[in-house]
CSV table of C-alpha atoms and ligand atoms in Angstrom, one decimal:
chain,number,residue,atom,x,y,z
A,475,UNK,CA,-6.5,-27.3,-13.0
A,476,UNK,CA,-10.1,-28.2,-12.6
A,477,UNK,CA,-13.0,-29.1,-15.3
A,478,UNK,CA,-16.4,-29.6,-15.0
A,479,UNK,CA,-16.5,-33.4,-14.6
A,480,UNK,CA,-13.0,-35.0,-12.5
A,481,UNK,CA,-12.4,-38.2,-10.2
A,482,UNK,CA,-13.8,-41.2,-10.0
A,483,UNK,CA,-17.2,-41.0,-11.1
A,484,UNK,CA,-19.9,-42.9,-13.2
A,485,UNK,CA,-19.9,-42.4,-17.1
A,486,UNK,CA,-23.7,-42.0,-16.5
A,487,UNK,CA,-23.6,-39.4,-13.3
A,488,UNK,CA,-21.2,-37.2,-15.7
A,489,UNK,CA,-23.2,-37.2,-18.3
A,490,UNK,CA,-25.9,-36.1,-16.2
A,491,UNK,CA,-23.9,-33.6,-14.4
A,492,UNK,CA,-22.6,-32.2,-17.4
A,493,UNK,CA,-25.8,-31.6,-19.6
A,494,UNK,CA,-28.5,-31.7,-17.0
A,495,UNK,CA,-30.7,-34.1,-14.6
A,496,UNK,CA,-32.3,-37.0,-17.2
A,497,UNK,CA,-29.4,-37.1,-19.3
A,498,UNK,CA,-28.4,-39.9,-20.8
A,499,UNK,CA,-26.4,-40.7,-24.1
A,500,UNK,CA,-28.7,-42.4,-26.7
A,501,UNK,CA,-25.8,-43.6,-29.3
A,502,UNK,CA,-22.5,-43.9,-29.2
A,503,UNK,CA,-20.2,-45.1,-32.1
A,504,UNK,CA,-16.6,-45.7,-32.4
A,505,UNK,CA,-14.2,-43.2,-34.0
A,506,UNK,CA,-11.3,-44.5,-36.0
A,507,UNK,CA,-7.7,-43.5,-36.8
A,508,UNK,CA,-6.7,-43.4,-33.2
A,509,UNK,CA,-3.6,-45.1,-32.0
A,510,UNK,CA,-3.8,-45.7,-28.7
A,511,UNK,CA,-6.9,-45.4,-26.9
A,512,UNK,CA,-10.7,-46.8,-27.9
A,513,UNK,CA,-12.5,-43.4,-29.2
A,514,UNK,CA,-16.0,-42.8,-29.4
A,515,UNK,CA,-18.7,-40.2,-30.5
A,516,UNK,CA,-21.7,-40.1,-28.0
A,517,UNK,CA,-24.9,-38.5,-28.2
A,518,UNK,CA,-26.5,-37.2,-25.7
A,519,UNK,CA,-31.0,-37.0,-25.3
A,520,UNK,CA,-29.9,-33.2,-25.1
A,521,UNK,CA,-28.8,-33.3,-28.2
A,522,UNK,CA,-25.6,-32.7,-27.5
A,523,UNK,CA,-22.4,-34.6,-28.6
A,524,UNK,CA,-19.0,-35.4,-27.1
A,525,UNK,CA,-15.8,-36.8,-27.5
A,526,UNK,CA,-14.8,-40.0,-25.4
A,527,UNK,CA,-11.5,-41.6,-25.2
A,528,UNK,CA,-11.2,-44.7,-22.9
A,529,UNK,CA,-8.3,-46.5,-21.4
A,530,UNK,CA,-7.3,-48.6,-18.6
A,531,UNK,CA,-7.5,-47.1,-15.5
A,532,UNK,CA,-3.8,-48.2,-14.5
A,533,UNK,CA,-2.4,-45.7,-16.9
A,534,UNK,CA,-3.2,-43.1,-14.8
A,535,UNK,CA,-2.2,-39.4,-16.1
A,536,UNK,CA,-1.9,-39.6,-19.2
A,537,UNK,CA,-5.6,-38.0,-20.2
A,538,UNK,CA,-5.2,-35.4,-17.2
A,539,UNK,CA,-1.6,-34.6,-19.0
A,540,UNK,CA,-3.8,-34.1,-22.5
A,541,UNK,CA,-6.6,-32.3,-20.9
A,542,UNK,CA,-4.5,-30.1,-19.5
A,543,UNK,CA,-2.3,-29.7,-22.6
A,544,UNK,CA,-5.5,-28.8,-24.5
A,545,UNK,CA,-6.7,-26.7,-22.0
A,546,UNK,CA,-3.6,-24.7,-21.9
A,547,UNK,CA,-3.2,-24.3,-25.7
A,548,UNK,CA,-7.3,-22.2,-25.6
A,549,UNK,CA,-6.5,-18.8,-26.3
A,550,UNK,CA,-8.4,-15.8,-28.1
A,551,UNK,CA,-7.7,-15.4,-31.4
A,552,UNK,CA,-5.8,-18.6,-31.5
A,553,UNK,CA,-6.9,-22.2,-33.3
A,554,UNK,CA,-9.7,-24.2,-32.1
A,555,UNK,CA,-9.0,-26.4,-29.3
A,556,UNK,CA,-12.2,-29.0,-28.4
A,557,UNK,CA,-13.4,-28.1,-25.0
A,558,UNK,CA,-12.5,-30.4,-22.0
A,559,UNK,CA,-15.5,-31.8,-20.2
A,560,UNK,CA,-13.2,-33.4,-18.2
A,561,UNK,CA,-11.3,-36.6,-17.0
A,562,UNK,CA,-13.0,-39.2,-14.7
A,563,UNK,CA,-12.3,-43.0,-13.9
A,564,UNK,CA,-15.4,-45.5,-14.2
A,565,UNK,CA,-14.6,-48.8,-12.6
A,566,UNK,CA,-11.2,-50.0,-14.3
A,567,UNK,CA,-11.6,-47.4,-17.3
A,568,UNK,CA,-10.5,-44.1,-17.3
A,569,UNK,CA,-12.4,-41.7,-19.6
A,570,UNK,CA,-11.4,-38.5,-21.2
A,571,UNK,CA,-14.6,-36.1,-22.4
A,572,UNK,CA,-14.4,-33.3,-24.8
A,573,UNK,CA,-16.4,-31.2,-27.2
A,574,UNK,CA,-16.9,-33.2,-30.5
A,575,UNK,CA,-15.8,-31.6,-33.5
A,576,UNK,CA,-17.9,-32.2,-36.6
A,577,UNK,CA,-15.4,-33.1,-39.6
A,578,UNK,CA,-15.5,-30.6,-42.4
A,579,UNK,CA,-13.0,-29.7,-45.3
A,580,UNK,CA,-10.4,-27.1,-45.8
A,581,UNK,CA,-11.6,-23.9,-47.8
A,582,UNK,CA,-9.3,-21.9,-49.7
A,583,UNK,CA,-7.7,-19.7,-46.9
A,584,UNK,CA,-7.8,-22.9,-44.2
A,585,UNK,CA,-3.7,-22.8,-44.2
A,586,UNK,CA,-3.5,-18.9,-44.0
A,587,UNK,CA,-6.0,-18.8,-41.2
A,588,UNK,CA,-4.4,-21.8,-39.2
A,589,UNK,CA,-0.9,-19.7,-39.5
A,590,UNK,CA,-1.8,-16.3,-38.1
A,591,UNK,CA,-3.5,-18.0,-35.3
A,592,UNK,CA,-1.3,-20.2,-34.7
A,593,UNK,CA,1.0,-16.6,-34.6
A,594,UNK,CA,-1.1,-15.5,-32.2
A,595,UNK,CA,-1.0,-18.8,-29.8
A,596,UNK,CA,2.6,-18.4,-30.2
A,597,UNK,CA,2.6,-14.8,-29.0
A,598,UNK,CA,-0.2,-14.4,-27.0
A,599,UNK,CA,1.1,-17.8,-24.5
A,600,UNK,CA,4.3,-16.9,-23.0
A,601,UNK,CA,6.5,-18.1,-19.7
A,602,UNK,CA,9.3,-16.8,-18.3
A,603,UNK,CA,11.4,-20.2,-18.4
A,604,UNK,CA,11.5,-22.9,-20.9
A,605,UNK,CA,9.4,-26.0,-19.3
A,606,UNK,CA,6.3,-26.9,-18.2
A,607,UNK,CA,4.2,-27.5,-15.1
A,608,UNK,CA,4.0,-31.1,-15.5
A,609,UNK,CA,6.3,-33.9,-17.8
A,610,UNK,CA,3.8,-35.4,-20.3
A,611,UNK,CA,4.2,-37.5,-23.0
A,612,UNK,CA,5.0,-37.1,-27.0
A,613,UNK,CA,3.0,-39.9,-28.4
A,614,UNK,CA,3.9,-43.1,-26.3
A,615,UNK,CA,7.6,-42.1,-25.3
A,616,UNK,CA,7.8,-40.1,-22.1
A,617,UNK,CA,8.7,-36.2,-22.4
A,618,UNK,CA,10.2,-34.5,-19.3
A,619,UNK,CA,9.3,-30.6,-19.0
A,620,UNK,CA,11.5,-29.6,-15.7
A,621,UNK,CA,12.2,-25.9,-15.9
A,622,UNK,CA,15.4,-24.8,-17.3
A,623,UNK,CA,16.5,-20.8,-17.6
A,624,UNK,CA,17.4,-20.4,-21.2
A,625,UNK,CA,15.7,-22.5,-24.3
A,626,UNK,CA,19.1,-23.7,-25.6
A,627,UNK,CA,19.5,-25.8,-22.2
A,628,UNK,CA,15.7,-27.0,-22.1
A,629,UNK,CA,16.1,-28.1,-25.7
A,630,UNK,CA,19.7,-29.6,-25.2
A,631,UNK,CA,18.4,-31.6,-21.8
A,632,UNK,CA,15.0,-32.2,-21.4
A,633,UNK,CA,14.4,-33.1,-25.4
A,634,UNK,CA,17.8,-34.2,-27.1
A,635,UNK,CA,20.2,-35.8,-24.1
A,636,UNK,CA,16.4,-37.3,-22.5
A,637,UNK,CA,15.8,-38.9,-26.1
A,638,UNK,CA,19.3,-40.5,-25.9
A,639,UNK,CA,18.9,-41.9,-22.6
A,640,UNK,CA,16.1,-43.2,-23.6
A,641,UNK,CA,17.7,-45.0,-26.9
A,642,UNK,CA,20.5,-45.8,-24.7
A,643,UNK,CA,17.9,-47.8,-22.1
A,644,UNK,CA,16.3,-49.5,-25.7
A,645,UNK,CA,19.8,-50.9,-26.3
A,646,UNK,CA,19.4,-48.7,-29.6
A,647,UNK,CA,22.1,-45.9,-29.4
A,648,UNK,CA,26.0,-46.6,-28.8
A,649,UNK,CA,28.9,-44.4,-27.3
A,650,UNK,CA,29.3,-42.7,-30.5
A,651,UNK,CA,25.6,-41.3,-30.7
A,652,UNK,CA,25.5,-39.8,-27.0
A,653,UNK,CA,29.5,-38.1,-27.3
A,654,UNK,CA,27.8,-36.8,-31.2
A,655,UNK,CA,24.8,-35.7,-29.1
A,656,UNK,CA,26.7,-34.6,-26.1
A,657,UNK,CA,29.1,-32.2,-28.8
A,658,UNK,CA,26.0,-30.5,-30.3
A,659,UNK,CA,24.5,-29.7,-27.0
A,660,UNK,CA,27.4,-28.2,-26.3
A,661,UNK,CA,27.0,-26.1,-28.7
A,662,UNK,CA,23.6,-25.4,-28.6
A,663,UNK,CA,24.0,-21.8,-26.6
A,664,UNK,CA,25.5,-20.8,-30.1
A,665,UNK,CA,23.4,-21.9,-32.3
A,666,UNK,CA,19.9,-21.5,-30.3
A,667,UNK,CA,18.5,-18.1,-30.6
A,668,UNK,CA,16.8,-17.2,-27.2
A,669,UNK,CA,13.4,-15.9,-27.5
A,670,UNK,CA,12.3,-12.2,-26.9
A,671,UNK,CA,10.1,-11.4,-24.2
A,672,UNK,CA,9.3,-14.7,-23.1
A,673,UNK,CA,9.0,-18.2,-23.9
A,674,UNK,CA,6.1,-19.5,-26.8
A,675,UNK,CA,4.0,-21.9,-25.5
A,676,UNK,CA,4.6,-24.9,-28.2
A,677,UNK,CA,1.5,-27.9,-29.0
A,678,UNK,CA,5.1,-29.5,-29.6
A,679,UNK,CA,3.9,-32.4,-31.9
A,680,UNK,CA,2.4,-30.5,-34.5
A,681,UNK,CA,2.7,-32.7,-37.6
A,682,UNK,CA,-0.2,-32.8,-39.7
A,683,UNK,CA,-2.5,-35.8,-38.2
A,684,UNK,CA,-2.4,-33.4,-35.1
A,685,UNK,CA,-4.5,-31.1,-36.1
A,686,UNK,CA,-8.7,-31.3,-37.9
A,687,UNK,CA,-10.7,-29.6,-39.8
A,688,UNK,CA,-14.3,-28.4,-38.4
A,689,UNK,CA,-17.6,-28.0,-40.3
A,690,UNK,CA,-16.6,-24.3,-40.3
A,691,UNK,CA,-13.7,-25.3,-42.4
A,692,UNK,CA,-11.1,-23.9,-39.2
A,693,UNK,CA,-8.1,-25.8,-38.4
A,694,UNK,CA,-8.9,-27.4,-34.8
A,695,UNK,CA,-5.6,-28.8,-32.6
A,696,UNK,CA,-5.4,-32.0,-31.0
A,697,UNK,CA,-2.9,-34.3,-29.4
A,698,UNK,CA,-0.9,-32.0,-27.6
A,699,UNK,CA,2.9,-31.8,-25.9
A,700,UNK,CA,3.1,-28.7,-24.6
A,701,UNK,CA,5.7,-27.0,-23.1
A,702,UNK,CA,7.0,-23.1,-23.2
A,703,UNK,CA,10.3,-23.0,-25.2
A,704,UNK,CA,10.4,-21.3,-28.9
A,705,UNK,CA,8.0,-21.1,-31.3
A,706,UNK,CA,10.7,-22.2,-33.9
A,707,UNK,CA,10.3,-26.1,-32.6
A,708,UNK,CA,6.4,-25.6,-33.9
A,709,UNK,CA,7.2,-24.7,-37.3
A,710,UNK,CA,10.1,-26.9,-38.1
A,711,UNK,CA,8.1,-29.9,-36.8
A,712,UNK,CA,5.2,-29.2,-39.3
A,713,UNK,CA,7.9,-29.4,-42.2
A,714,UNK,CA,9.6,-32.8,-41.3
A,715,UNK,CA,6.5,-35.1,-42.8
A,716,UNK,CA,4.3,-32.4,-44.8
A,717,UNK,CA,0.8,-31.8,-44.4
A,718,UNK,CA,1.2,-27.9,-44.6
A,719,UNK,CA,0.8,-25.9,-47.7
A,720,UNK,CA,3.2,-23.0,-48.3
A,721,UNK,CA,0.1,-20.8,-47.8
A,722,UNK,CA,0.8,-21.6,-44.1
A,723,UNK,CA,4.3,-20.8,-44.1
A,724,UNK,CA,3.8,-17.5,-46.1
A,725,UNK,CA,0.9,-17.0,-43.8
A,726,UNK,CA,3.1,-17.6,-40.7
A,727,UNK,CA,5.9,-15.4,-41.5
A,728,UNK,CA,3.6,-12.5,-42.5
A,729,UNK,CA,1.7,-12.7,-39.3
A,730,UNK,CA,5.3,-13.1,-37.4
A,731,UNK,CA,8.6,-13.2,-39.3
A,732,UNK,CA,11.1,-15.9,-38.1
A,733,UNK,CA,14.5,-15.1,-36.9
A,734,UNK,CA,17.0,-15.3,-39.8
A,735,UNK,CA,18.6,-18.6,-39.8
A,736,UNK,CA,15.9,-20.5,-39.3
A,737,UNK,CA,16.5,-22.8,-42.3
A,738,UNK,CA,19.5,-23.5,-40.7
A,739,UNK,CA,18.0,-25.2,-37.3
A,740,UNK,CA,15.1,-26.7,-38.3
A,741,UNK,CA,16.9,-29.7,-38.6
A,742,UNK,CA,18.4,-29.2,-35.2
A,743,UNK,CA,14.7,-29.2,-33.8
A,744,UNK,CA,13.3,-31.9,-35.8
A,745,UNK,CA,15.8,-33.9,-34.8
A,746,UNK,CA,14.1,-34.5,-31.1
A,747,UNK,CA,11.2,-36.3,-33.0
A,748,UNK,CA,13.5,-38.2,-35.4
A,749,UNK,CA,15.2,-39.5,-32.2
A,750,UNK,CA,11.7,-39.9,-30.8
A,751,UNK,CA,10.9,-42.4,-33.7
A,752,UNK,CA,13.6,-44.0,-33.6
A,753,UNK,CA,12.5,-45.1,-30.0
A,754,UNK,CA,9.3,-45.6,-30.8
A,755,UNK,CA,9.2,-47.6,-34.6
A,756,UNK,CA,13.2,-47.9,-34.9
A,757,UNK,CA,13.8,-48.4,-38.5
A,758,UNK,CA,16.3,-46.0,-40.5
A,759,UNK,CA,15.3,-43.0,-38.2
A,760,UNK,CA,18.4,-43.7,-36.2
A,761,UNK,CA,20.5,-43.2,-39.3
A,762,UNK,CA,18.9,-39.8,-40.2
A,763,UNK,CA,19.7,-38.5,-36.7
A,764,UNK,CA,23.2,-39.7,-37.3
A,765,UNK,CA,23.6,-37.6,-40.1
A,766,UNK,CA,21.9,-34.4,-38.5
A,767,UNK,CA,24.4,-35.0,-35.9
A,768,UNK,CA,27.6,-35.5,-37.8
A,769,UNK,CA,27.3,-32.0,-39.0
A,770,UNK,CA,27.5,-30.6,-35.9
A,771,UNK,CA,31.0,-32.4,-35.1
B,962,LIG,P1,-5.3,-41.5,-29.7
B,962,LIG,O1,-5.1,-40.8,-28.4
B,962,LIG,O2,-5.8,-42.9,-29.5
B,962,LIG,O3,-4.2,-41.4,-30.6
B,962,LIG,P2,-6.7,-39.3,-31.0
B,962,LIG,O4,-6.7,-38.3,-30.0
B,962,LIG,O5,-5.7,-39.2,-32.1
B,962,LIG,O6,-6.6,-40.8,-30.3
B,962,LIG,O7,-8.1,-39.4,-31.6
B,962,LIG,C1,-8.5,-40.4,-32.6
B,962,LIG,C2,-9.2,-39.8,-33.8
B,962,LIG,O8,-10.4,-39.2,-33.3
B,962,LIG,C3,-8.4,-38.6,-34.4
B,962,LIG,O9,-7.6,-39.1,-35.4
B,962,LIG,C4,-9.4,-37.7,-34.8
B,962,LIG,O10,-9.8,-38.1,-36.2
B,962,LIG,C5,-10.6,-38.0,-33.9
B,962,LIG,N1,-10.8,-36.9,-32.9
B,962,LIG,C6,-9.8,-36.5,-32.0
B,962,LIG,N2,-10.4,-35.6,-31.2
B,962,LIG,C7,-11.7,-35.4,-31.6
B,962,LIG,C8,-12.7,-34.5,-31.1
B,962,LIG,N3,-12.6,-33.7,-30.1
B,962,LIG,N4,-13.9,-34.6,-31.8
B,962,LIG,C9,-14.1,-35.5,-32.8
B,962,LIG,N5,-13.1,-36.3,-33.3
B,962,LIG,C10,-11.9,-36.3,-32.7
């Protein structure tokens, strides 16, 4: 995948390759609420605006892995996604650029709207196995995206049994966890519809501080973990800590019914980010996959 501005490369020379010779950004102010990486807002004598996140070059990948997230999730009809400028390394900093969205607020069809696109992402963005071109990452923790055949597999190895190995590498998760684990995976072919005509592409961490609202008052995405699998994973995710009105669920299903059942493995999904947390902040998210868990014994 290639974007405008890539590779080692002055801040300066891509600024001036992006917007034109002379160039040159005239402010730039930090952006808060960030967890990971310093953010910034920079203005350009064009006029223009962007995006910059900055990191140390030694963690290599992980902006390509966003930028090409982002760039994958762009789709007609679908939500906004900020353009990618592109990814280059400046001396011991590496930089990701993209389009700055201007903050607005939601207007009264905001959820309805972000549904039926987010319908049409789901259905427009298919693959014909469950995976993903590259592994990336779900906030800090590692997510692996190797190709699997049927989503019940993909979800069963690549998010549950990979979240248990990591637990298990943590010193977090005992015997009992990865045989509970192993039993519902087991099982997963059962209770796992496959999806029709091709695996949705997922943002696959869509809980609500993933997503903005423009000065147009649309729903924008960011911080992406894509992969192809099943839609379902989306949805259920955006129920396990709120954010999303019942507009967008009303809106959703209109645009798109879900299979029947649904209600029925939502927890099954969400519990690949409870696991998540519970490698990342610990706390009493071990104990809620536990019990998500012990009902499939
Ligand atoms: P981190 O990778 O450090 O977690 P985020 O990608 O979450 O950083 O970005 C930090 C904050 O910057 C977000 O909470 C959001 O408010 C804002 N932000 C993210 N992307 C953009 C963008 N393209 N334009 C303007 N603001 C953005």
């Amino acid at each position: 995948m290639t974007f405008p501005v890539q590779g080692p490369m002055r801040l300066d020379d891509a600024i001036e390759s992006l917007f034109g010779r002379g160039a040159r950004i005239t402010a730039s102010r930090p952006i808060g609420g960030g967890c990971i990486n310093d953010a910034r807002r920079l203005e350009v004598s064009t006029g223009d605006a962007l995006f910059v996140k900055s990191n140390r070059a030694s963690l290599t990948g992980l902006f390509e892995e966003e930028a090409r997230g982002l760039a994958e999730l762009a789709c007609e009809g679908g939500p906004r996604v900020p353009a990618v400028h592109g990814v280059i390394t400046d001396g011991d900093r590496q930089l990701i650029l993209l389009e700055f969205i201007e903050r607005g607020s939601k207007g009264r069809g905001f959820f309805a709207d972000f549904a039926s696109r987010l319908a049409t992402l789901h259905r427009s963005r298919r693959a014909e196995r469950a995976g993903f071109a590259g592994d990336n990452h779900i906030g800090a923790s590692p997510q692996a995206n190797g190709w699997r055949e049927t989503w019940a597999s993909f979800f069963g190895e690549q998010r549950i049994l990979f979240q248990v190995s990591l637990a298990e590498r943590k010193g977090i998760a005992d015997a009992v966890l990865r045989r509970s684990a192993e039993r519902l995976v087991a099982r997963l072919p059962d209770l796992l519809p496959e999806p029709d005509g091709g695996f949705h592409l997922m943002h696959g961490d869509l809980w609500g501080g993933n997503y903005m609202v423009d000065s147009a008052g649309g729903a924008v995405l960011i911080d992406p973990a894509v992969a192809y699998g099943h839609r379902e994973a989306d949805i259920a995710m955006t129920e396990l800590f709120g954010g999303f009105s019942r507009d967008f669920y009303a809106a959703y299903r209109e645009s798109w019914p879900l299979d029947g059942g649904y209600d029925d493995r939502r927890d099954i999904y969400n519990l690949y980010h409870l696991l998540n947390h519970a490698n990342l902040f610990g706390g009493s998210y071990l104990s809620s996959c536990r019990a998500i868990l012990r009902r499939y014994q």
